Structure formats: C-alpha cells, structure tokens
Short mmCIF file of N, CA and C in Angstrom, two decimals:
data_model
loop_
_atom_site.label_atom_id
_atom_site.label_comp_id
_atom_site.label_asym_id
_atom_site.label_seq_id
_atom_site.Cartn_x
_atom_site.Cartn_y
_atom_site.Cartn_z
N UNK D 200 154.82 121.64 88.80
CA UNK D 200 154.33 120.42 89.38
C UNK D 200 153.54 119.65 88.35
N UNK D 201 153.84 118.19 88.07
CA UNK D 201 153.29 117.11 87.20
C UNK D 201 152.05 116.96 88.01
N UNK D 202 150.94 116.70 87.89
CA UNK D 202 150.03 116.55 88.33
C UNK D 202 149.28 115.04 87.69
N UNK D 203 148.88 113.95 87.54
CA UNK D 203 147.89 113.19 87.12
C UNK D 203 146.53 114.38 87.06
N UNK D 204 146.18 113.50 85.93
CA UNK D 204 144.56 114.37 85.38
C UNK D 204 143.68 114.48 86.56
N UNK D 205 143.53 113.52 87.48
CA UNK D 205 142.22 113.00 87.96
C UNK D 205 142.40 113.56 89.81
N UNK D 206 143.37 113.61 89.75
CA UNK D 206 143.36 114.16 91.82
C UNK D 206 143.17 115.69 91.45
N UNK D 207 143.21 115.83 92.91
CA UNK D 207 143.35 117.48 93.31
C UNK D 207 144.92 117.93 93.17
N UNK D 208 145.68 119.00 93.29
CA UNK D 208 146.95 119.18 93.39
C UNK D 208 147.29 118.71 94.99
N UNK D 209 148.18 118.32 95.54
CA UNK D 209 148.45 118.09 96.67
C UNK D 209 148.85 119.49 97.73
N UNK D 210 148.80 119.12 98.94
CA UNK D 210 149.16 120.20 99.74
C UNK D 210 150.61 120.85 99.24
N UNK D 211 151.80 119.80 99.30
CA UNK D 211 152.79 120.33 98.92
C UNK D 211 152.88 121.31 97.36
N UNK D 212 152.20 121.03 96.25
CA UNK D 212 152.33 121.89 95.35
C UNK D 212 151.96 123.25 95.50
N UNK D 213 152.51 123.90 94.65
CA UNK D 213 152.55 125.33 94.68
C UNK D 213 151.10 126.21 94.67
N UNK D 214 151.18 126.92 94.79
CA UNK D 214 149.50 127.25 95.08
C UNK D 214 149.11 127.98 93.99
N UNK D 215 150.24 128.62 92.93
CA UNK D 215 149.63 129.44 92.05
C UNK D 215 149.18 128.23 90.77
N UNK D 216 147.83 128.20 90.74
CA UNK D 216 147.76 127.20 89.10
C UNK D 216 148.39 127.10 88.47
N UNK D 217 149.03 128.25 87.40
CA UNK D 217 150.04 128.58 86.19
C UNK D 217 150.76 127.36 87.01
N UNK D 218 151.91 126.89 88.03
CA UNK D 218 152.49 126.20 88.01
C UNK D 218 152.30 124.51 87.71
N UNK D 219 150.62 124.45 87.48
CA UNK D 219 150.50 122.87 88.15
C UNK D 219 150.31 122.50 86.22
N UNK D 220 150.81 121.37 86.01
CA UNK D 220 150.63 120.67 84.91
C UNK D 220 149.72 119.46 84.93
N UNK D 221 148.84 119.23 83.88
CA UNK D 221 147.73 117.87 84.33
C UNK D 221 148.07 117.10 82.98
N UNK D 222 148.71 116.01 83.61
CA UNK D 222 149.22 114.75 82.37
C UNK D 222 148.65 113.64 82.90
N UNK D 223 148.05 113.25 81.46
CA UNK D 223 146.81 111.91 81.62
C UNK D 223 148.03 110.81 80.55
N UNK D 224 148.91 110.00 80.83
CA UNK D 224 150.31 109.68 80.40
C UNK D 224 149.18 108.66 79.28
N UNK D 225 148.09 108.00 79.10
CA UNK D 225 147.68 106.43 78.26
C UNK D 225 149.63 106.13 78.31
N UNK D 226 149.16 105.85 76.42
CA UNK D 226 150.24 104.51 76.20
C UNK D 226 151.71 105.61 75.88
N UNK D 227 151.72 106.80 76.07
CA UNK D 227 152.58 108.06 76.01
C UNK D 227 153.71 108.10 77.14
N UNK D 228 154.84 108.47 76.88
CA UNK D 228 156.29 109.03 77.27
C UNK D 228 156.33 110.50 78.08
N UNK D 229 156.34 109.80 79.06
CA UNK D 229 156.82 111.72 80.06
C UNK D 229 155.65 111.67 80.54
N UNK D 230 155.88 111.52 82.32
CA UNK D 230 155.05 111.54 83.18
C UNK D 230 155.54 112.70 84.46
N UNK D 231 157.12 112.66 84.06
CA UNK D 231 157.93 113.83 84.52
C UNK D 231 158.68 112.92 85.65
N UNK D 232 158.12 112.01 85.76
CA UNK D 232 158.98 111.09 87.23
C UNK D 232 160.17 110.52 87.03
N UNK D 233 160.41 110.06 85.20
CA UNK D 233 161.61 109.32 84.76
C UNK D 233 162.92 110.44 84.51
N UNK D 234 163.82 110.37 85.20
CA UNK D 234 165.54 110.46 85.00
C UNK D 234 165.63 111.48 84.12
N UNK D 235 165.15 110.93 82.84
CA UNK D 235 165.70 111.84 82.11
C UNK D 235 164.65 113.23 81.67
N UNK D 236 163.86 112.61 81.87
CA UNK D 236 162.17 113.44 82.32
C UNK D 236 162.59 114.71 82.64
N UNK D 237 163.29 114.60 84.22
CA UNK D 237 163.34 115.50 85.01
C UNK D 237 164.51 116.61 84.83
N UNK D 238 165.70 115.71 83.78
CA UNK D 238 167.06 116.61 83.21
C UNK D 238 166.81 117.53 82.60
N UNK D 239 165.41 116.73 81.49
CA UNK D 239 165.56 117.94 80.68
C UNK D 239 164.62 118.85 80.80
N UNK D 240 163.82 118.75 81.98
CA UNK D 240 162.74 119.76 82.53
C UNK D 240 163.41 120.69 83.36
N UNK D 241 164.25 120.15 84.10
CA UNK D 241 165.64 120.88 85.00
C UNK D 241 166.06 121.65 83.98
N UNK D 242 166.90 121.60 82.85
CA UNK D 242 167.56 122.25 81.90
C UNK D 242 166.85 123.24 81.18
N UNK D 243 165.77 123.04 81.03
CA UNK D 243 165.21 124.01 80.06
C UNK D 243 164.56 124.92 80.48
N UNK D 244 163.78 124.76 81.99
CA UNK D 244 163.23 125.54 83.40
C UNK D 244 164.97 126.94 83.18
N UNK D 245 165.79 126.14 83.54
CA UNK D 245 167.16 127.13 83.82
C UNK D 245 167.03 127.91 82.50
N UNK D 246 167.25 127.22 81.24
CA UNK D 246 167.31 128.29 80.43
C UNK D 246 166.16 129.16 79.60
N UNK D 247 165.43 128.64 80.35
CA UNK D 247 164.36 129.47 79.93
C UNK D 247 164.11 130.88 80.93
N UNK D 248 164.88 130.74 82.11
CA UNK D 248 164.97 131.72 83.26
C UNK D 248 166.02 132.30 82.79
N UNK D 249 166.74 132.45 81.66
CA UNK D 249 167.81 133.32 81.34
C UNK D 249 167.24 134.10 80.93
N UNK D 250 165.51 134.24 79.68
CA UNK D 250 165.69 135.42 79.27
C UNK D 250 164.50 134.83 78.38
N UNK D 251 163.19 135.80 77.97
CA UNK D 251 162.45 135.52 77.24
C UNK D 251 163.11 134.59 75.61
N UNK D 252 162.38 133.76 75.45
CA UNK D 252 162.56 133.08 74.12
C UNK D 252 161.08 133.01 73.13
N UNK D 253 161.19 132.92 72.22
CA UNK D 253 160.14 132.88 70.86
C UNK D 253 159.82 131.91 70.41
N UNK D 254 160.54 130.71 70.23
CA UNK D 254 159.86 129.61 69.99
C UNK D 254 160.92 128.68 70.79
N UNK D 255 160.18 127.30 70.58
CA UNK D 255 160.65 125.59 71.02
C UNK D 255 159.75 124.88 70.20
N UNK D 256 160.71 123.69 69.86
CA UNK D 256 160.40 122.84 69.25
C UNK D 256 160.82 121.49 70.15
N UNK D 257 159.67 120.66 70.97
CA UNK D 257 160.09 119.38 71.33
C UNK D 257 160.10 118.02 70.14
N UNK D 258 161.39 117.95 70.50
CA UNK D 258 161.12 116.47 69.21
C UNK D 258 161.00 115.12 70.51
N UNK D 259 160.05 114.57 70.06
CA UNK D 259 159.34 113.33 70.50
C UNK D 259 158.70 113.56 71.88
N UNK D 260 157.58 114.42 71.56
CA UNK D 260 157.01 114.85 72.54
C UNK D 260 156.13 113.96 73.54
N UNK D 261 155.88 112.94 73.11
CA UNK D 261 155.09 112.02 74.08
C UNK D 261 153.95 112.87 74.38
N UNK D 262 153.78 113.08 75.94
CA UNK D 262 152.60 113.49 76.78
C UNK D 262 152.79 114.80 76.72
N UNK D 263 153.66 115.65 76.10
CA UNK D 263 153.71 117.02 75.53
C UNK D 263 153.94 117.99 76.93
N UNK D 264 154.92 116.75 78.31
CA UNK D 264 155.33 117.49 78.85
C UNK D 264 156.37 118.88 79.15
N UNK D 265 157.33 118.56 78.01
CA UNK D 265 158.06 119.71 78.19
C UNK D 265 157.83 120.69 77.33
N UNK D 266 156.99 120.73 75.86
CA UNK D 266 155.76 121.67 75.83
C UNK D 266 155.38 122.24 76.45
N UNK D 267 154.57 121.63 77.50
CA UNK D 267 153.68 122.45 78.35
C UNK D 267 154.63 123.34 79.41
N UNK D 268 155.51 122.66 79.83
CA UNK D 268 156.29 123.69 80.53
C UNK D 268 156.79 125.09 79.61
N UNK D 269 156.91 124.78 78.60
CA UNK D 269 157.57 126.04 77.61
C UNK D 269 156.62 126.96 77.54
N UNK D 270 155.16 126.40 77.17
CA UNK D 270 154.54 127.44 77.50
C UNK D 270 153.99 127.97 78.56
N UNK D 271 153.95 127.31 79.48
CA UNK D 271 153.64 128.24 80.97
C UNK D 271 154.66 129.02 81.60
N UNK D 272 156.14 128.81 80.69
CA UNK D 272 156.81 129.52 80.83
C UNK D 272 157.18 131.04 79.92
N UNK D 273 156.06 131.11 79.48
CA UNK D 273 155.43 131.78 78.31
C UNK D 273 156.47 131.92 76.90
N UNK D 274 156.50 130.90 76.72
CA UNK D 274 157.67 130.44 74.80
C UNK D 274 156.08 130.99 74.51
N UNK D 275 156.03 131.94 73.47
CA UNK D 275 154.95 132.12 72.23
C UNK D 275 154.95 131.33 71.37
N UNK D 276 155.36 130.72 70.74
CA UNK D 276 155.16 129.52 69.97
C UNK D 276 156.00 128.45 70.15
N UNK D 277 155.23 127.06 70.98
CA UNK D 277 155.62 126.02 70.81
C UNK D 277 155.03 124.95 70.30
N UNK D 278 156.06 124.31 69.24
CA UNK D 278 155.54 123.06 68.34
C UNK D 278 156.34 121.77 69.41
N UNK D 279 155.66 120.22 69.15
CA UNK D 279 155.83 119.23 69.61
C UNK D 279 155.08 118.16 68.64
N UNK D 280 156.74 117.44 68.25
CA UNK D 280 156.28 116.51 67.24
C UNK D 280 156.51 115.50 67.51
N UNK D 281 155.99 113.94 67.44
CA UNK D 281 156.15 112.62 67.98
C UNK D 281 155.89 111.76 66.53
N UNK D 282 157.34 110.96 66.28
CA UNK D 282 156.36 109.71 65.20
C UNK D 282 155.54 108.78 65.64
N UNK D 283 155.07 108.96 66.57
CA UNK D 283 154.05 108.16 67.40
C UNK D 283 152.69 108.49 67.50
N UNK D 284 151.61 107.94 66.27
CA UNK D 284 150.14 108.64 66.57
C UNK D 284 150.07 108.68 67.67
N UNK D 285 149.54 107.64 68.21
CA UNK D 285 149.15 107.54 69.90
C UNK D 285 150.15 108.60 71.34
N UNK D 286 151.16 109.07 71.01
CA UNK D 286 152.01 110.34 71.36
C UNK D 286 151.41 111.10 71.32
N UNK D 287 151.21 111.63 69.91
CA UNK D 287 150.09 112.82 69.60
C UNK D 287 149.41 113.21 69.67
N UNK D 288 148.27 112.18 69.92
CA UNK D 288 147.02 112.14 70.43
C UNK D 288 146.81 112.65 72.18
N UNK D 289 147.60 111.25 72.47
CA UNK D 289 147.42 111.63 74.16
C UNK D 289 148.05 113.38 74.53
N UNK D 290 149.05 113.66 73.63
CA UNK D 290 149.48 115.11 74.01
C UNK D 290 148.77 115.99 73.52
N UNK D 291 147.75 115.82 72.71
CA UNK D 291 147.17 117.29 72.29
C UNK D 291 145.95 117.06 73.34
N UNK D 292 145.43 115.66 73.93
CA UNK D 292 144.31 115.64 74.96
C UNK D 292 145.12 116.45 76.36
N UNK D 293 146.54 116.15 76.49
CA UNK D 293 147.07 116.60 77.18
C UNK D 293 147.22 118.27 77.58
N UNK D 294 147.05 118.59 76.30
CA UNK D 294 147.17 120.47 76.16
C UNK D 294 145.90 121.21 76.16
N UNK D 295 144.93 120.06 75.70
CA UNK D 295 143.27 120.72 75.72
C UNK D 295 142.82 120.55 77.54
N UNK D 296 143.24 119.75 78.56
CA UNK D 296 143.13 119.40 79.60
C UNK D 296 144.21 120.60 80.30
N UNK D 297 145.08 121.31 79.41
CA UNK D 297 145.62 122.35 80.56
C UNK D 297 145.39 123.68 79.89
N UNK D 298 144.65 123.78 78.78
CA UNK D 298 144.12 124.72 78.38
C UNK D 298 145.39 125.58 77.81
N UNK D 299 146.07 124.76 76.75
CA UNK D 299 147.15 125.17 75.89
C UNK D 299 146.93 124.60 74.42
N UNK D 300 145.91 124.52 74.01
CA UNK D 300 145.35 124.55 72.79
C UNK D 300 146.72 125.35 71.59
N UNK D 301 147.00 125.97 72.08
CA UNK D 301 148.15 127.12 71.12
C UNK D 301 149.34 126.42 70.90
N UNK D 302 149.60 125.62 71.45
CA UNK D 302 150.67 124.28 71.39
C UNK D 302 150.36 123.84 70.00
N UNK D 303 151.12 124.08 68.78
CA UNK D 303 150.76 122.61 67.64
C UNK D 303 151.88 121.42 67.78
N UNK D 304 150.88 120.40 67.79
CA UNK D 304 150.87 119.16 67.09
C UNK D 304 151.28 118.67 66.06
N UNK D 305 151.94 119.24 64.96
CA UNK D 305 151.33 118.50 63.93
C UNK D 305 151.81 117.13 63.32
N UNK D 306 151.22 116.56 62.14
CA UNK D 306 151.48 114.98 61.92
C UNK D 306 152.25 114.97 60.91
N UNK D 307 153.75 115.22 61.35
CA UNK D 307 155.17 115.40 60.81
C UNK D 307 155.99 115.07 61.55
N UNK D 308 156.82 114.74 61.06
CA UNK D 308 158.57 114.18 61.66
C UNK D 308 159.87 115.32 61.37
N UNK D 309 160.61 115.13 62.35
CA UNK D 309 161.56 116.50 62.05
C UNK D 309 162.38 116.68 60.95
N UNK D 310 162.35 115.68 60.10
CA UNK D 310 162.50 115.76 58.54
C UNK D 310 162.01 116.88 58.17
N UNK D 311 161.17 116.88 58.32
CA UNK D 311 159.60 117.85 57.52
C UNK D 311 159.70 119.01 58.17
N UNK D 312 159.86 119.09 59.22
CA UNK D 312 160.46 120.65 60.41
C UNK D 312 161.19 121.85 58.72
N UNK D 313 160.30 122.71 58.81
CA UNK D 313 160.90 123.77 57.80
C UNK D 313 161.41 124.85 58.42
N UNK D 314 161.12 124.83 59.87
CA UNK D 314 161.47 126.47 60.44
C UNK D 314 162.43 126.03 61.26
N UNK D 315 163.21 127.15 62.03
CA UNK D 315 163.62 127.21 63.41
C UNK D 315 163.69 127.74 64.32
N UNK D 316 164.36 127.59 65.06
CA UNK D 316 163.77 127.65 66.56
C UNK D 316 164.80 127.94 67.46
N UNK D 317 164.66 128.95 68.79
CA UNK D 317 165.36 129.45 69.49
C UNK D 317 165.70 128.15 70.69
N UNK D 318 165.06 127.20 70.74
CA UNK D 318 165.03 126.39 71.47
C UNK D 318 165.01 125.12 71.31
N UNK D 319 165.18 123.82 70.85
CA UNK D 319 164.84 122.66 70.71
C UNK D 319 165.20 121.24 71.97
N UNK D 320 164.43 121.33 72.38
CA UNK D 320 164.67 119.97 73.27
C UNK D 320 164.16 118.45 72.80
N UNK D 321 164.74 117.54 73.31
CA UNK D 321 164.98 116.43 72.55
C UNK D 321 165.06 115.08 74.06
N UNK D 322 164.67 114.65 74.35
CA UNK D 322 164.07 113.47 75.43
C UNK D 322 164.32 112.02 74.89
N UNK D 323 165.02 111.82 74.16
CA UNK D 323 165.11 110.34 73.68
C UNK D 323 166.43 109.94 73.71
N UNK D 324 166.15 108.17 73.82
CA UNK D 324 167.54 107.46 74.03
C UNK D 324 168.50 108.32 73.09
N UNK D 325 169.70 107.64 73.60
CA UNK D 325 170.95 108.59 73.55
C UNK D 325 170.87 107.48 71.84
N UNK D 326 170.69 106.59 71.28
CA UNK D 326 171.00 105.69 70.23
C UNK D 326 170.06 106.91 68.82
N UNK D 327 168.93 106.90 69.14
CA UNK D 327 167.79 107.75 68.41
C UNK D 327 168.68 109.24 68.50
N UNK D 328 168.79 110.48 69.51
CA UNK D 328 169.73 111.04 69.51
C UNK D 328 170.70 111.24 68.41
N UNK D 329 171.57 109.95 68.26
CA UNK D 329 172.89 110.27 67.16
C UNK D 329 172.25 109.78 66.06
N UNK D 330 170.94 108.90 65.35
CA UNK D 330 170.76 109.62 64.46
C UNK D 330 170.04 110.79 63.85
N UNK D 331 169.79 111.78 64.76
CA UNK D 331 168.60 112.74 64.51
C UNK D 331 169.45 113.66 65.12
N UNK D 332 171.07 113.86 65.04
CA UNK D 332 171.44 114.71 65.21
C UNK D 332 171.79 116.00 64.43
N UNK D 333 171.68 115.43 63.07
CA UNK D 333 172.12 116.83 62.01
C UNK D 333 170.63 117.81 62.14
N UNK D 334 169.58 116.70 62.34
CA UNK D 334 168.17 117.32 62.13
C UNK D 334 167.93 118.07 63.24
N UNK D 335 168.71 117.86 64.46
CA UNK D 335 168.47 118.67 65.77
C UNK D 335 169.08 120.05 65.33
N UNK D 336 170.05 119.85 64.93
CA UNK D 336 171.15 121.15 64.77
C UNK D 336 170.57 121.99 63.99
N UNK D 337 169.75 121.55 62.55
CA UNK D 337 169.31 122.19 61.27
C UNK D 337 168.11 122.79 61.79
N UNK D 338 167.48 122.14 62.87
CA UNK D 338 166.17 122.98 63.30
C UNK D 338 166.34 124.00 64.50
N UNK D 339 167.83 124.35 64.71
CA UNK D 339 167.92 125.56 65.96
C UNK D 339 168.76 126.92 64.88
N UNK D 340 167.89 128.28 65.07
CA UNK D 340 168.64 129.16 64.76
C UNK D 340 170.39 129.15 65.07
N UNK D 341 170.48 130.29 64.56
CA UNK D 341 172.31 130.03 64.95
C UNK D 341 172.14 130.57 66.13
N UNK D 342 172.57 130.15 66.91
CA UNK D 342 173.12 130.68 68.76
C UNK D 342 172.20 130.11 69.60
N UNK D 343 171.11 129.66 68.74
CA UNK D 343 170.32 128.57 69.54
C UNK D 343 170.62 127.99 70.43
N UNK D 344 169.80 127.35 71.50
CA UNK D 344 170.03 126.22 72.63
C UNK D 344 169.48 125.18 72.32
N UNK D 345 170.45 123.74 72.88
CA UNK D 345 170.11 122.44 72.51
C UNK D 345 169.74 121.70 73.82
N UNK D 346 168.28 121.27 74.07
CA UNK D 346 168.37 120.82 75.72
C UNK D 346 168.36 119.21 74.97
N UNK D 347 169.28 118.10 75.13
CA UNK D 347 169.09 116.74 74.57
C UNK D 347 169.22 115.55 76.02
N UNK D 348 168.24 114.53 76.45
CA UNK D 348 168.27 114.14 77.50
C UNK D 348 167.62 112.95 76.93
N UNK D 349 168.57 111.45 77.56
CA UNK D 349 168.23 110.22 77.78
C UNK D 349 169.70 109.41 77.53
N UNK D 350 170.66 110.11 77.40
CA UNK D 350 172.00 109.55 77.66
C UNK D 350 172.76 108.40 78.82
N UNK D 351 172.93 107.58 78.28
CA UNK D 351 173.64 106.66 79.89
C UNK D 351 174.62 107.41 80.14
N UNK D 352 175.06 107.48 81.65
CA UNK D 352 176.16 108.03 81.91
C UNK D 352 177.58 107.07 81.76
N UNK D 353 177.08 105.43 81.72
CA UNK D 353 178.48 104.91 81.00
C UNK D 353 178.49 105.50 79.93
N UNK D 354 178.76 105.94 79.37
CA UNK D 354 178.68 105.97 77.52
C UNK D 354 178.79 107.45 77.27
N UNK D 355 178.56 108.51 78.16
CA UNK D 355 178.56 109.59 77.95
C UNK D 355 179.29 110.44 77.40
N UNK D 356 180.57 110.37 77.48
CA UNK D 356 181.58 111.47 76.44
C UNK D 356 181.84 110.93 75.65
N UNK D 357 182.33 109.50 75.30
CA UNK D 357 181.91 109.27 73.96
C UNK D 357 180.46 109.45 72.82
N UNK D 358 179.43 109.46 73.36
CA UNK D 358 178.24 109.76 72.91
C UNK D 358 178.52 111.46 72.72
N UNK D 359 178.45 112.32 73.54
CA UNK D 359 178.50 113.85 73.93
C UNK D 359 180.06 114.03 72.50
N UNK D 360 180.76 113.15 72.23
CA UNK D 360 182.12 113.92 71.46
C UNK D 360 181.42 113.46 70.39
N UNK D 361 180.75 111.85 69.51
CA UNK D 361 180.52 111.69 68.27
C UNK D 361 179.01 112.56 68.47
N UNK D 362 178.56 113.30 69.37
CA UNK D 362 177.16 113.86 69.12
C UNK D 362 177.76 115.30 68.28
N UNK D 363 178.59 115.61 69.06
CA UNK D 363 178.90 117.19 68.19
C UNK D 363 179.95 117.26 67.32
N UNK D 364 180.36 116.30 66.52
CA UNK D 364 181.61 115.77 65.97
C UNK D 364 180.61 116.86 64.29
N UNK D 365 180.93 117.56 63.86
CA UNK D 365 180.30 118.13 62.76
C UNK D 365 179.09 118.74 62.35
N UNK D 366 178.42 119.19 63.49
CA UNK D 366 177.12 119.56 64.05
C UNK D 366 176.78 120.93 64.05
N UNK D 367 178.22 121.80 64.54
CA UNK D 367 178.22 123.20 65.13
C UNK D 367 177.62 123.46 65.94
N UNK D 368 177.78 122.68 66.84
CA UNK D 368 177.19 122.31 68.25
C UNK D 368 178.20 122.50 69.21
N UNK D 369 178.14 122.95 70.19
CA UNK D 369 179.49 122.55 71.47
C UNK D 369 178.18 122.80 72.91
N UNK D 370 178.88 121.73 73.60
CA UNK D 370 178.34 121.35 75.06
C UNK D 370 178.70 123.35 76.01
N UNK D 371 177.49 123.39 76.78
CA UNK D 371 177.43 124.02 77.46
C UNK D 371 177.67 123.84 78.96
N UNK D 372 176.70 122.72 78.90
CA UNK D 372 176.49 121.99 80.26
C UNK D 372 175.75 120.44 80.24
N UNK D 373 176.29 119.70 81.61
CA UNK D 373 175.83 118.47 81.59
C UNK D 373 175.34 118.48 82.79
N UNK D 374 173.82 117.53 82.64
CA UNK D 374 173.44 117.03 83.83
C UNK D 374 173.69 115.52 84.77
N UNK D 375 173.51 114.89 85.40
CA UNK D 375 173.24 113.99 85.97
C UNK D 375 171.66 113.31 86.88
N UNK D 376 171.50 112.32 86.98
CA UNK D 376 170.54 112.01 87.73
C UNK D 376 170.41 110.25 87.53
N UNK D 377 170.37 109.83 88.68
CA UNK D 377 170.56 108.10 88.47
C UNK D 377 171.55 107.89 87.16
N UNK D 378 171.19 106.73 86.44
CA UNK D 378 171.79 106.30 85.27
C UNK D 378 172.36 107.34 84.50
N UNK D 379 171.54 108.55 84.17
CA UNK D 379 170.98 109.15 82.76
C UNK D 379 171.96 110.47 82.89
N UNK D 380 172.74 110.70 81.72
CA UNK D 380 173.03 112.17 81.42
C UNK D 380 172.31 112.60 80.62
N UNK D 381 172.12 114.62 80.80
CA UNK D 381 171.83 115.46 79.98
C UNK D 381 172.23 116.37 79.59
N UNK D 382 172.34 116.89 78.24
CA UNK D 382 173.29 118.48 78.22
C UNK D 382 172.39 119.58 77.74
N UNK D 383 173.05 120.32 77.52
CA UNK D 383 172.28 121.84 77.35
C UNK D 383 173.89 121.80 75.84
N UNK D 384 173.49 122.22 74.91
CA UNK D 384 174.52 122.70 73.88
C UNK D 384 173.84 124.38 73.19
N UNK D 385 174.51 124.61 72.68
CA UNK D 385 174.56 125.96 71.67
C UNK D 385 174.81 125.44 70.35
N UNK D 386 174.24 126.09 69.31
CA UNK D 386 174.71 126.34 67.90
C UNK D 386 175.77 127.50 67.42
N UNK D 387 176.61 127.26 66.92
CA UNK D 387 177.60 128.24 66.65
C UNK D 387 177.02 129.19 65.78
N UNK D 388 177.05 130.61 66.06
CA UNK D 388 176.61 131.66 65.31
C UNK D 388 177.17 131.79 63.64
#
C-alpha cells in the first residue's frame, strides 16, 4: 500500500506495517496511482514472489517507489538512480521516511552503472526506453529479469520487437492497464 507521508494508513490497508509505503511525491515521478506505476509494481511484486533475489537496480527512480517495494520485499541490495537531482533528493527523503536508509542513491547515470544485477526495472516512456536499451541489458546478469514499463499500447510490438532486436533479451510477459503496456523480459544466459 502507497501511502502519502502525512495521513494515517486507511482502514482498508493491510494491517501489517512492512506492507505500507510512505511517499511524500514534491516535484518527483511515482506516486504508484499512474498506469504504468502500477505494471511495473504488479510485475516485479510477481517476480519477486518467484524466489529470493540479491540485488535491483531501478533506473529513473523518481520517488524511489519501486525501490522501496524491492526492499520490503527483502532484495539485499537495492540501488535507484534518477538523472534528476530533485528525483534523488525527494527519494532518498523518501527512504529515510520509511526507514530504508540501505537503499543507495547515488549521483550517477546508468552509463556509470559498473555492476549487475539480478533484477533491473525501468518506469519510463517507451521513447527514453529504446535509447537506454543496450544499458538496460549490460546492467542485468545473464538470466536476469527485465521489468520495463511506460509503453503505449498503440505502438507496442513494434516498440517490444525494435526493443529486443540485438539486446539478448526476449519478452517473457506483457502487461496491460489503460493506455500503457509492460513487460517482464530475461537476458539470455
């Protein structure tokens, strides 16, 4: 459950804490309410229920929502990087407010990404997407999972065929929701 900083959790949310998330959104991306928000929180909730994982890397983390889900879903190390000071900012106020301090930040672009990662999710227009696609691929171990969400669904298999066109990438699964597709991909071992 997305929570705003400032209320109580509502009756309907879940009663155990660990579930409730507190996002204070300022001028930041991912409040959890938008389309594609919710694909790739849907997607990565599922595969993260397949089976303990070791790290995630969110690229353009905004409000460092799907971060925070990784780690309350206990990922041991998750990084979340935004070229957006003001991203960064509001998301690390975001992680000190849910008491995930262990989350880094840091003030790099996935250029600069030297490691990888069992996990990488990715929340941005489907245009940003194809070009930050070799860099998605280069930052997931081999057999890795790719959660990528903000796709129109006009545009979708053409986007989804030039996305993995030389990547070593292949689609697993696709989501839907209003406008917006999302997929889940693999890296070829």
């Amino acid at each position: 459950w997305v929570i705003p900083s400032w209320p109580t959790p509502p009756p309907e949310a879940p009663k155990d804490p660990k579930l409730h998330i507190y996002v204070e959104p300022g001028m930041a991306f991912g409040t959890g309410t938008h389309e594609t928000t919710r694909l790739a929180a849907g997607l990565l909730i599922e595969e993260l229920g397949r089976g303990p994982r070791e790290s995630l890397l969110d690229v353009g983390t905004g409000t460092g929502i799907l971060a925070l889900i990784a780690h309350r879903l206990n990922v041991p190390h998750v990084v979340g990087i935004d070229i957006d000071p003001e991203a960064r900012r509001t998301a690390r106020e975001n992680l000190e407010r849910n008491q995930a301090q262990v989350i880094e930040i840091p003030d790099i672009g996935i250029e600069s990404v030297k490691e990888t990662f069992d996990i990488v999710v990715a929340n941005i227009i489907d245009g940003v997407l194809t070009v930050l696609r070799h860099d998605l691929a280069r930052c997931l171990k081999p057999g890795g999972r790719l959660v990528i969400s903000g796709v129109l669904i006009d545009r979708e298999e053409e986007f989804y065929e030039g996305f993995t066109a030389d990547t070593g990438l292949k689609i697993l699964k696709t989501a839907r929701e209003g406008e917006w597709s999302a997929a889940l991909l693999e890296k070829e071992i």
